[in-house]
Tab-separated table of C-alpha atoms and ligand atoms in Angstrom:
chain	number	residue	atom	x	y	z
A	1	MET	CA	0.000	0.000	0.000
A	2	THR	CA	1.297	3.410	-0.880
A	3	PRO	CA	-0.062	6.037	1.439
A	4	THR	CA	-1.003	9.164	-0.408
A	5	MET	CA	-2.371	11.046	2.521
A	6	ASN	CA	-2.328	14.686	3.239
A	7	ASN	CA	0.820	16.358	4.400
A	8	HIS	CA	-1.092	19.163	6.096
A	9	ALA	CA	0.154	21.659	3.574
A	10	THR	CA	-3.371	21.528	2.232
A	11	THR	CA	-6.629	20.713	3.950
A	12	PRO	CA	-7.848	17.186	3.226
A	13	LYS	CA	-10.972	17.154	1.117
A	14	GLY	CA	-12.401	14.074	2.756
A	15	VAL	CA	-13.175	13.069	6.312
A	16	CYS	CA	-13.762	9.518	7.472
A	17	PHE	CA	-15.490	9.561	10.854
A	18	LEU	CA	-15.354	6.233	12.695
A	19	GLY	CA	-17.511	5.090	15.595
A	20	ALA	CA	-17.602	1.900	17.652
A	21	GLY	CA	-19.446	-0.030	14.920
A	22	ALA	CA	-16.423	0.281	12.623
A	23	SER	CA	-14.235	-1.943	14.849
A	24	VAL	CA	-16.735	-4.725	15.506
A	25	TRP	CA	-15.308	-6.890	12.677
A	26	ALA	CA	-12.153	-7.381	14.757
A	27	GLY	CA	-14.045	-8.388	17.890
A	28	ALA	CA	-13.932	-4.971	19.585
A	29	PRO	CA	-16.572	-4.725	22.304
A	30	THR	CA	-19.574	-2.464	21.844
A	31	PHE	CA	-21.263	-0.472	24.604
A	32	SER	CA	-24.040	-3.029	24.808
A	33	ASN	CA	-21.789	-6.072	25.213
A	34	PHE	CA	-18.913	-4.501	27.123
A	35	ARG	CA	-19.826	-6.016	30.481
A	36	ARG	CA	-20.105	-9.510	29.034
A	37	ARG	CA	-16.712	-9.080	27.379
A	38	THR	CA	-15.234	-7.843	30.649
A	39	GLU	CA	-16.572	-10.958	32.394
A	40	GLU	CA	-15.087	-13.177	29.683
A	41	VAL	CA	-11.677	-11.538	30.065
A	42	TYR	CA	-11.978	-11.809	33.867
A	43	ASN	CA	-12.673	-15.543	33.633
A	44	LYS	CA	-9.511	-16.075	31.613
A	45	LEU	CA	-7.159	-14.065	33.835
A	46	PRO	CA	-4.830	-16.098	36.070
A	47	ASP	CA	-6.215	-16.741	39.564
A	48	ILE	CA	-4.740	-14.853	42.507
A	49	SER	CA	-3.260	-12.143	40.314
A	50	PRO	CA	-3.539	-8.392	40.989
A	51	GLU	CA	-5.137	-8.035	37.526
A	52	LYS	CA	-7.918	-10.473	38.432
A	53	GLU	CA	-8.486	-8.710	41.735
A	54	ILE	CA	-9.036	-5.328	40.006
A	55	PHE	CA	-11.455	-6.913	37.509
A	56	LYS	CA	-13.348	-8.617	40.338
A	57	ARG	CA	-13.740	-5.413	42.358
A	58	VAL	CA	-14.740	-3.306	39.356
A	59	LEU	CA	-17.281	-5.881	38.088
A	60	LYS	CA	-18.843	-6.183	41.556
A	61	HIS	CA	-19.023	-2.418	42.039
A	62	TRP	CA	-20.459	-1.921	38.541
A	63	GLU	CA	-23.144	-4.526	39.205
A	64	ASP	CA	-23.959	-3.389	42.753
A	65	ASP	CA	-24.033	0.377	42.255
A	66	TYR	CA	-24.346	1.077	38.504
A	67	ASN	CA	-26.158	-1.933	37.140
A	68	THR	CA	-28.141	-0.021	34.531
A	69	SER	CA	-25.155	2.022	33.292
A	70	ASN	CA	-23.057	1.090	30.306
A	71	ILE	CA	-19.277	1.234	30.545
A	72	GLU	CA	-19.023	4.853	29.451
A	73	GLU	CA	-21.662	6.028	31.896
A	74	TYR	CA	-20.068	4.040	34.711
A	75	TYR	CA	-16.583	5.398	33.965
A	76	ALA	CA	-17.896	8.964	33.648
A	77	ALA	CA	-19.811	8.638	36.947
A	78	ILE	CA	-16.723	7.516	38.873
A	79	GLU	CA	-14.587	10.175	37.251
A	80	MET	CA	-17.118	12.817	38.217
A	81	LEU	CA	-17.155	11.611	41.846
A	82	GLU	CA	-13.369	11.780	41.893
A	83	THR	CA	-13.414	15.308	40.553
A	84	LEU	CA	-15.904	16.243	43.273
A	85	LYS	CA	-13.768	14.267	45.797
A	86	PHE	CA	-16.701	12.179	47.054
A	87	ASN	CA	-14.741	9.004	46.621
A	88	SER	CA	-12.354	9.934	49.412
A	89	ILE	CA	-15.011	9.272	52.062
A	90	LYS	CA	-14.830	5.565	51.253
A	91	THR	CA	-12.115	3.358	52.664
A	92	ASP	CA	-9.261	2.502	50.344
A	93	SER	CA	-10.226	-1.125	49.945
A	94	ASP	CA	-13.781	-0.243	48.838
A	95	CYS	CA	-12.823	2.605	46.617
A	96	ILE	CA	-12.976	2.008	42.893
A	97	THR	CA	-10.908	4.655	41.165
A	98	ALA	CA	-11.224	5.938	37.626
A	99	ASP	CA	-7.752	4.427	37.092
A	100	ASN	CA	-9.120	0.973	37.996
A	101	ILE	CA	-11.888	1.364	35.434
A	102	VAL	CA	-9.472	2.612	32.778
A	103	TYR	CA	-7.336	-0.466	33.420
A	104	VAL	CA	-10.347	-2.765	32.982
A	105	ILE	CA	-11.472	-0.943	29.822
A	106	CYS	CA	-8.010	-1.103	28.231
A	107	THR	CA	-7.491	-4.771	29.095
A	108	THR	CA	-10.967	-5.762	27.897
A	109	ILE	CA	-10.479	-4.047	24.534
A	110	GLN	CA	-6.921	-5.348	24.110
A	111	LYS	CA	-7.843	-8.946	24.886
A	112	SER	CA	-11.058	-8.849	22.837
A	113	ILE	CA	-9.258	-7.861	19.647
A	114	ALA	CA	-6.049	-9.780	20.287
A	115	ASN	CA	-7.016	-12.811	18.260
A	116	TYR	CA	-8.875	-11.532	15.265
A	117	ARG	CA	-8.197	-13.616	12.219
A	118	LYS	CA	-10.552	-12.046	9.741
A	119	GLN	CA	-9.755	-9.872	6.762
A	120	ASN	CA	-8.405	-6.518	7.609
A	121	PHE	CA	-11.282	-4.166	6.867
A	122	TYR	CA	-9.424	-0.995	7.780
A	123	ASN	CA	-6.953	-1.829	5.022
A	124	HIS	CA	-9.910	-2.172	2.650
A	125	LEU	CA	-11.229	1.147	3.846
A	126	THR	CA	-7.938	2.898	3.146
A	127	VAL	CA	-7.903	1.535	-0.416
A	128	ILE	CA	-11.482	2.748	-0.923
A	129	LEU	CA	-10.744	6.219	0.428
A	130	GLU	CA	-7.566	6.569	-1.613
A	131	ASP	CA	-9.616	5.650	-4.669
A	132	GLU	CA	-12.409	8.126	-3.991
A	133	ILE	CA	-10.891	11.043	-2.098
A	134	PRO	CA	-7.096	10.754	-2.000
A	135	ASP	CA	-6.834	13.636	0.470
A	136	PHE	CA	-8.597	12.419	3.553
A	137	ILE	CA	-8.261	12.370	7.307
A	138	PHE	CA	-9.618	9.975	9.924
A	139	ILE	CA	-11.552	11.234	12.911
A	140	THR	CA	-12.475	8.545	15.406
A	141	THR	CA	-14.191	8.168	18.752
A	142	ASN	CA	-12.680	4.696	19.206
A	143	TRP	CA	-10.072	3.890	21.825
A	144	ASP	CA	-8.709	0.823	20.066
A	145	ILE	CA	-5.649	1.039	17.823
A	146	LEU	CA	-6.926	-1.289	15.097
A	147	LEU	CA	-6.815	1.399	12.442
A	148	GLU	CA	-3.176	2.164	13.177
A	149	SER	CA	-2.156	-1.447	13.838
A	150	THR	CA	-3.587	-2.810	10.649
A	151	MET	CA	-1.502	-0.379	8.669
A	152	ASP	CA	2.266	-0.373	8.849
A	153	PHE	CA	2.244	1.156	12.309
A	154	ARG	CA	5.410	2.310	13.951
A	155	ASP	CA	6.608	5.177	16.046
A	156	GLY	CA	6.514	8.473	14.263
A	157	TRP	CA	4.348	7.068	11.547
A	158	VAL	CA	0.942	8.340	12.501
A	159	ASN	CA	0.045	11.986	12.663
A	160	TYR	CA	-2.129	12.224	15.752
A	161	GLY	CA	-2.600	15.960	15.390
A	162	GLY	CA	0.336	17.058	17.502
A	163	ILE	CA	0.667	14.198	20.032
A	164	PRO	CA	4.434	13.472	20.236
A	165	ALA	CA	5.856	9.948	19.938
A	166	TYR	CA	7.039	8.285	23.156
A	167	ASP	CA	10.435	7.520	21.612
A	168	ASN	CA	10.726	10.952	20.083
A	169	PRO	CA	9.101	13.317	22.577
A	170	SER	CA	10.555	16.482	21.069
A	171	GLY	CA	8.854	15.616	17.795
A	172	GLN	CA	11.603	17.447	15.892
A	173	THR	CA	12.715	14.761	13.497
A	174	GLU	CA	9.687	12.571	13.104
A	175	PRO	CA	9.722	10.613	9.861
A	176	ASN	CA	6.890	10.367	7.369
A	177	ARG	CA	3.555	10.820	9.021
A	178	GLU	CA	1.258	10.324	6.123
A	179	TYR	CA	-1.817	9.232	7.990
A	180	SER	CA	-3.708	11.678	10.127
A	181	ILE	CA	-5.906	10.170	12.798
A	182	LEU	CA	-7.663	12.542	15.167
A	183	LYS	CA	-8.830	10.546	18.186
A	184	LEU	CA	-11.424	12.632	19.981
A	185	HIS	CA	-11.688	10.362	23.012
A	186	GLY	CA	-8.008	9.511	23.369
A	187	SER	CA	-6.417	6.175	22.598
A	188	LEU	CA	-5.153	2.974	24.212
A	189	ASN	CA	-1.625	3.794	23.056
A	190	TRP	CA	-1.588	7.306	24.460
A	191	GLY	CA	0.037	7.789	27.865
A	192	PHE	CA	-0.517	10.954	29.873
A	193	CYS	CA	2.376	12.165	32.051
A	194	LYS	CA	1.163	14.295	34.959
A	195	GLU	CA	4.640	15.772	35.469
A	196	CYS	CA	5.212	16.766	31.843
A	197	GLY	CA	1.528	17.649	31.356
A	198	LYS	CA	1.774	15.868	28.015
A	199	ILE	CA	0.374	12.881	26.195
A	200	TYR	CA	2.872	10.662	24.354
A	201	TYR	CA	1.865	7.969	21.898
A	202	THR	CA	3.506	4.572	21.686
A	203	ASP	CA	3.791	1.809	19.128
A	204	LYS	CA	1.823	-1.398	19.544
A	205	THR	CA	4.388	-3.237	21.665
A	206	LYS	CA	4.734	-0.406	24.158
A	207	CYS	CA	0.961	0.038	24.129
A	208	ASP	CA	0.715	-3.473	25.618
A	209	ILE	CA	3.066	-2.367	28.414
A	210	LEU	CA	1.302	0.985	28.893
A	211	THR	CA	-2.048	-0.737	29.413
A	212	SER	CA	-0.642	-3.601	31.518
A	213	TYR	CA	-0.763	-3.760	35.311
A	214	GLU	CA	2.908	-2.716	35.528
A	215	GLY	CA	2.438	0.227	33.167
A	216	LEU	CA	4.979	2.333	31.263
A	217	ARG	CA	7.071	5.188	32.658
A	218	CYS	CA	7.605	8.552	31.022
A	219	GLY	CA	10.832	8.559	29.009
A	220	LYS	CA	11.593	12.085	30.207
A	221	CYS	CA	10.758	12.087	33.918
A	222	GLN	CA	10.016	8.424	34.800
A	223	THR	CA	6.506	9.199	36.076
A	224	LYS	CA	4.070	6.342	35.463
A	225	LEU	CA	1.972	7.173	32.409
A	226	GLU	CA	-1.819	7.000	32.600
A	227	PRO	CA	-3.598	5.613	29.545
A	228	ALA	CA	-5.287	8.665	28.017
A	229	ILE	CA	-8.792	7.464	27.300
A	230	ILE	CA	-11.610	9.892	27.887
A	231	PRO	CA	-15.195	8.966	28.735
A	232	PRO	CA	-17.468	10.463	26.062
A	233	THR	CA	-20.209	11.241	28.550
A	234	SER	CA	-18.171	13.750	30.524
A	235	SER	CA	-17.666	17.288	29.430
A	236	LYS	CA	-14.282	16.872	27.814
A	237	LEU	CA	-13.605	20.411	26.825
A	238	ALA	CA	-14.714	21.917	30.121
A	239	LYS	CA	-12.071	19.836	31.893
A	240	ALA	CA	-9.223	20.895	29.656
A	241	GLY	CA	-7.497	22.949	32.354
A	242	ALA	CA	-3.739	23.162	32.720
A	243	ASN	CA	-2.028	19.844	33.514
A	244	SER	CA	-5.180	17.903	32.781
A	245	LYS	CA	-5.022	14.952	30.424
A	246	TYR	CA	-7.814	16.700	28.554
A	247	ALA	CA	-5.615	19.705	27.686
A	248	PRO	CA	-3.582	18.003	24.898
A	249	LEU	CA	-6.905	17.008	23.313
A	250	LEU	CA	-7.933	20.598	22.649
A	251	PRO	CA	-5.768	21.040	19.514
A	252	ILE	CA	-7.094	17.704	18.242
A	253	TRP	CA	-10.696	18.819	18.659
A	254	ARG	CA	-9.824	22.123	16.998
A	255	SER	CA	-8.218	20.370	14.063
A	256	ALA	CA	-11.160	17.956	13.719
A	257	PHE	CA	-13.521	20.921	13.755
A	258	GLU	CA	-11.591	22.625	10.936
A	259	HIS	CA	-11.631	19.479	8.811
A	260	LEU	CA	-15.351	18.951	9.335
A	261	LYS	CA	-15.935	22.583	8.446
A	262	LEU	CA	-13.939	22.498	5.195
A	263	CYS	CA	-14.231	18.980	3.760
A	264	GLU	CA	-16.081	18.075	0.547
A	265	LYS	CA	-17.074	14.530	1.409
A	266	ILE	CA	-17.660	12.696	4.682
A	267	TYR	CA	-18.040	9.049	5.493
A	268	PHE	CA	-19.589	8.243	8.857
A	269	ILE	CA	-18.885	4.590	9.595
A	270	GLY	CA	-20.345	2.702	12.554
A	271	TYR	CA	-21.242	5.925	14.315
A	272	SER	CA	-24.765	6.258	15.666
A	273	LEU	CA	-24.600	9.803	17.065
A	274	PRO	CA	-25.355	8.353	20.509
A	275	GLU	CA	-27.345	10.442	22.974
A	276	THR	CA	-24.762	9.602	25.659
A	277	ASP	CA	-22.222	11.600	23.676
A	278	ILE	CA	-24.156	14.796	23.269
A	279	GLU	CA	-20.969	16.878	23.262
A	280	THR	CA	-19.597	15.161	20.150
A	281	LYS	CA	-22.973	15.472	18.466
A	282	ILE	CA	-23.075	19.231	19.069
A	283	PHE	CA	-19.441	19.467	17.988
A	284	ILE	CA	-20.132	17.714	14.653
A	285	SER	CA	-23.290	19.718	14.123
A	286	ASN	CA	-21.584	23.071	14.763
A	287	ALA	CA	-18.674	22.288	12.445
A	288	LEU	CA	-20.832	20.982	9.590
A	289	LYS	CA	-23.277	23.850	9.850
A	290	GLU	CA	-20.484	26.177	8.731
A	291	ASN	CA	-19.346	23.952	5.859
A	292	SER	CA	-19.988	25.511	2.450
A	293	ASN	CA	-17.848	22.966	0.525
A	294	LEU	CA	-19.593	19.751	1.492
A	295	LYS	CA	-20.999	17.861	-1.481
A	296	GLU	CA	-21.710	14.403	-0.119
A	297	VAL	CA	-22.370	12.642	3.173
A	298	VAL	CA	-22.245	8.831	3.258
A	299	ILE	CA	-23.448	7.015	6.370
A	300	ILE	CA	-22.549	3.359	6.714
A	301	SER	CA	-24.194	1.346	9.463
A	302	ASP	CA	-25.555	-2.074	10.286
A	303	GLN	CA	-28.969	-2.957	9.017
A	304	LYS	CA	-31.691	-1.240	10.990
A	305	TYR	CA	-35.419	-1.837	10.961
A	306	GLY	CA	-38.580	0.024	11.855
A	307	TYR	CA	-38.409	2.633	14.529
A	308	SER	CA	-34.690	2.219	15.172
A	309	ARG	CA	-33.975	2.973	11.502
A	310	VAL	CA	-36.227	6.045	11.487
A	311	ASP	CA	-34.667	7.247	14.716
A	312	PHE	CA	-31.119	6.710	13.425
A	313	GLU	CA	-31.731	8.528	10.148
A	314	GLU	CA	-33.587	11.289	11.950
A	315	ARG	CA	-30.562	11.942	14.196
A	316	TYR	CA	-28.396	12.411	11.110
A	317	HIS	CA	-30.980	14.472	9.235
A	318	SER	CA	-31.287	16.889	12.155
A	319	ILE	CA	-27.587	17.691	11.660
A	320	ILE	CA	-27.358	17.459	7.868
A	321	SER	CA	-30.397	19.668	7.232
A	322	ARG	CA	-28.493	22.621	8.732
A	323	ILE	CA	-25.565	22.387	6.306
A	324	ILE	CA	-25.622	25.385	3.997
A	325	SER	CA	-24.148	23.577	0.970
A	326	ASN	CA	-27.099	21.137	0.855
A	327	PRO	CA	-25.008	17.963	0.297
A	328	LYS	CA	-26.174	14.678	-1.189
A	329	VAL	CA	-26.908	12.154	1.553
A	330	LYS	CA	-26.561	8.404	1.215
A	331	PHE	CA	-27.445	5.856	3.898
A	332	ILE	CA	-25.832	2.449	3.385
A	333	ASP	CA	-27.128	-0.007	5.947
A	334	GLU	CA	-25.488	-3.190	4.751
A	335	GLY	CA	-22.723	-2.980	7.376
A	336	PHE	CA	-19.112	-1.876	7.111
A	337	GLU	CA	-17.689	-5.279	6.094
A	338	GLU	CA	-20.241	-5.771	3.329
A	339	PHE	CA	-19.657	-2.244	2.065
A	340	CYS	CA	-15.905	-2.901	1.849
A	341	GLN	CA	-16.304	-6.231	0.089
A	342	LYS	CA	-18.666	-4.827	-2.533
A	343	HIS	CA	-16.677	-1.729	-3.327
A	344	PRO	CA	-15.260	-1.533	-6.887
A	345	ALA	CA	-11.823	-0.395	-5.661
A	346	ILE	CA	-11.454	-3.637	-3.706
A	347	HIS	CA	-12.466	-5.699	-6.739
A	348	ARG	CA	-9.968	-3.866	-8.907
A	349	ARG	CA	-7.249	-4.483	-6.378
A	350	SER	CA	-8.033	-8.179	-6.029
A	351	LEU	CA	-8.090	-8.580	-9.831
A	352	SER	CA	-4.748	-6.849	-10.174
A	353	HIS	CA	-3.339	-9.356	-7.669
A	354	LEU	CA	-4.376	-12.374	-9.778
B	1	ZN	ZN1	7.077	13.031	32.107
């Protein structure tokens, strides 16, 4: 594959916006099955290990106190209590910290996608985008690093919108960074250093260490890095004060906003504009409202029926109807994998390989 992505000298003409549904092909958990996946991972962890103990405590607390909440709501609730300092009234042994939940989230995602054997659909997607809109950028709400990992991922290779590489924190001499991926909710391979007040990104191998029980230390000051994954339900931008792990996300959100405002074509893949993430919905809506270049919006999702289909399309229409350029809108509800397999660019590529 020859990446032909933007070099940021010009604004990409296409945006590919990925939501949780885009990673399901690789076994990534969804919000609705996250707890079951967490239980599966828990059952496979070695007995009498600190990892298993954290999983056990978090699963019990989640079930006892937040049974009707999905993982994002649960994480956001605990983070909010920590911010308000209510958690400190509990004894240490009872207290579930946001760090504990982050650890469980990271491990559940990592172990769920560790063994995928299927075709690599993000590779397909890149071929399709290069065929249709060679200048494009990815914006994603996903924490997993499937998109990066399925390409030729190495340090310095991905342009994360200003996040420096762990092995090259000054960012002065980073090699080719053809692919731009703006991760609005952070990423499994991003480690936040409280001392430096910075997020560094790692390659896949170091990501495994960063998200492990032992963790990874900052290359500059040796402080233990916190995985920088942000719960969508909380008010991300409001928390972006100095030395917060939210602060390095501000330029990423700004850049994503600019791209949404200027692009000519957008693919939304596996993104349902969930009500739990009202901030992202308003963000997308505000950016697109100002877009006078947009010609086409393509929305790829799983098959939906009846009310759920009407509701889904209505959520998109409420945003798209405000766009001044009056773009063409196409809903494709055959699923991401099916869309990739049927696309002419993929057929051409497979024929050329015969
Ligand atoms: Zn540091």
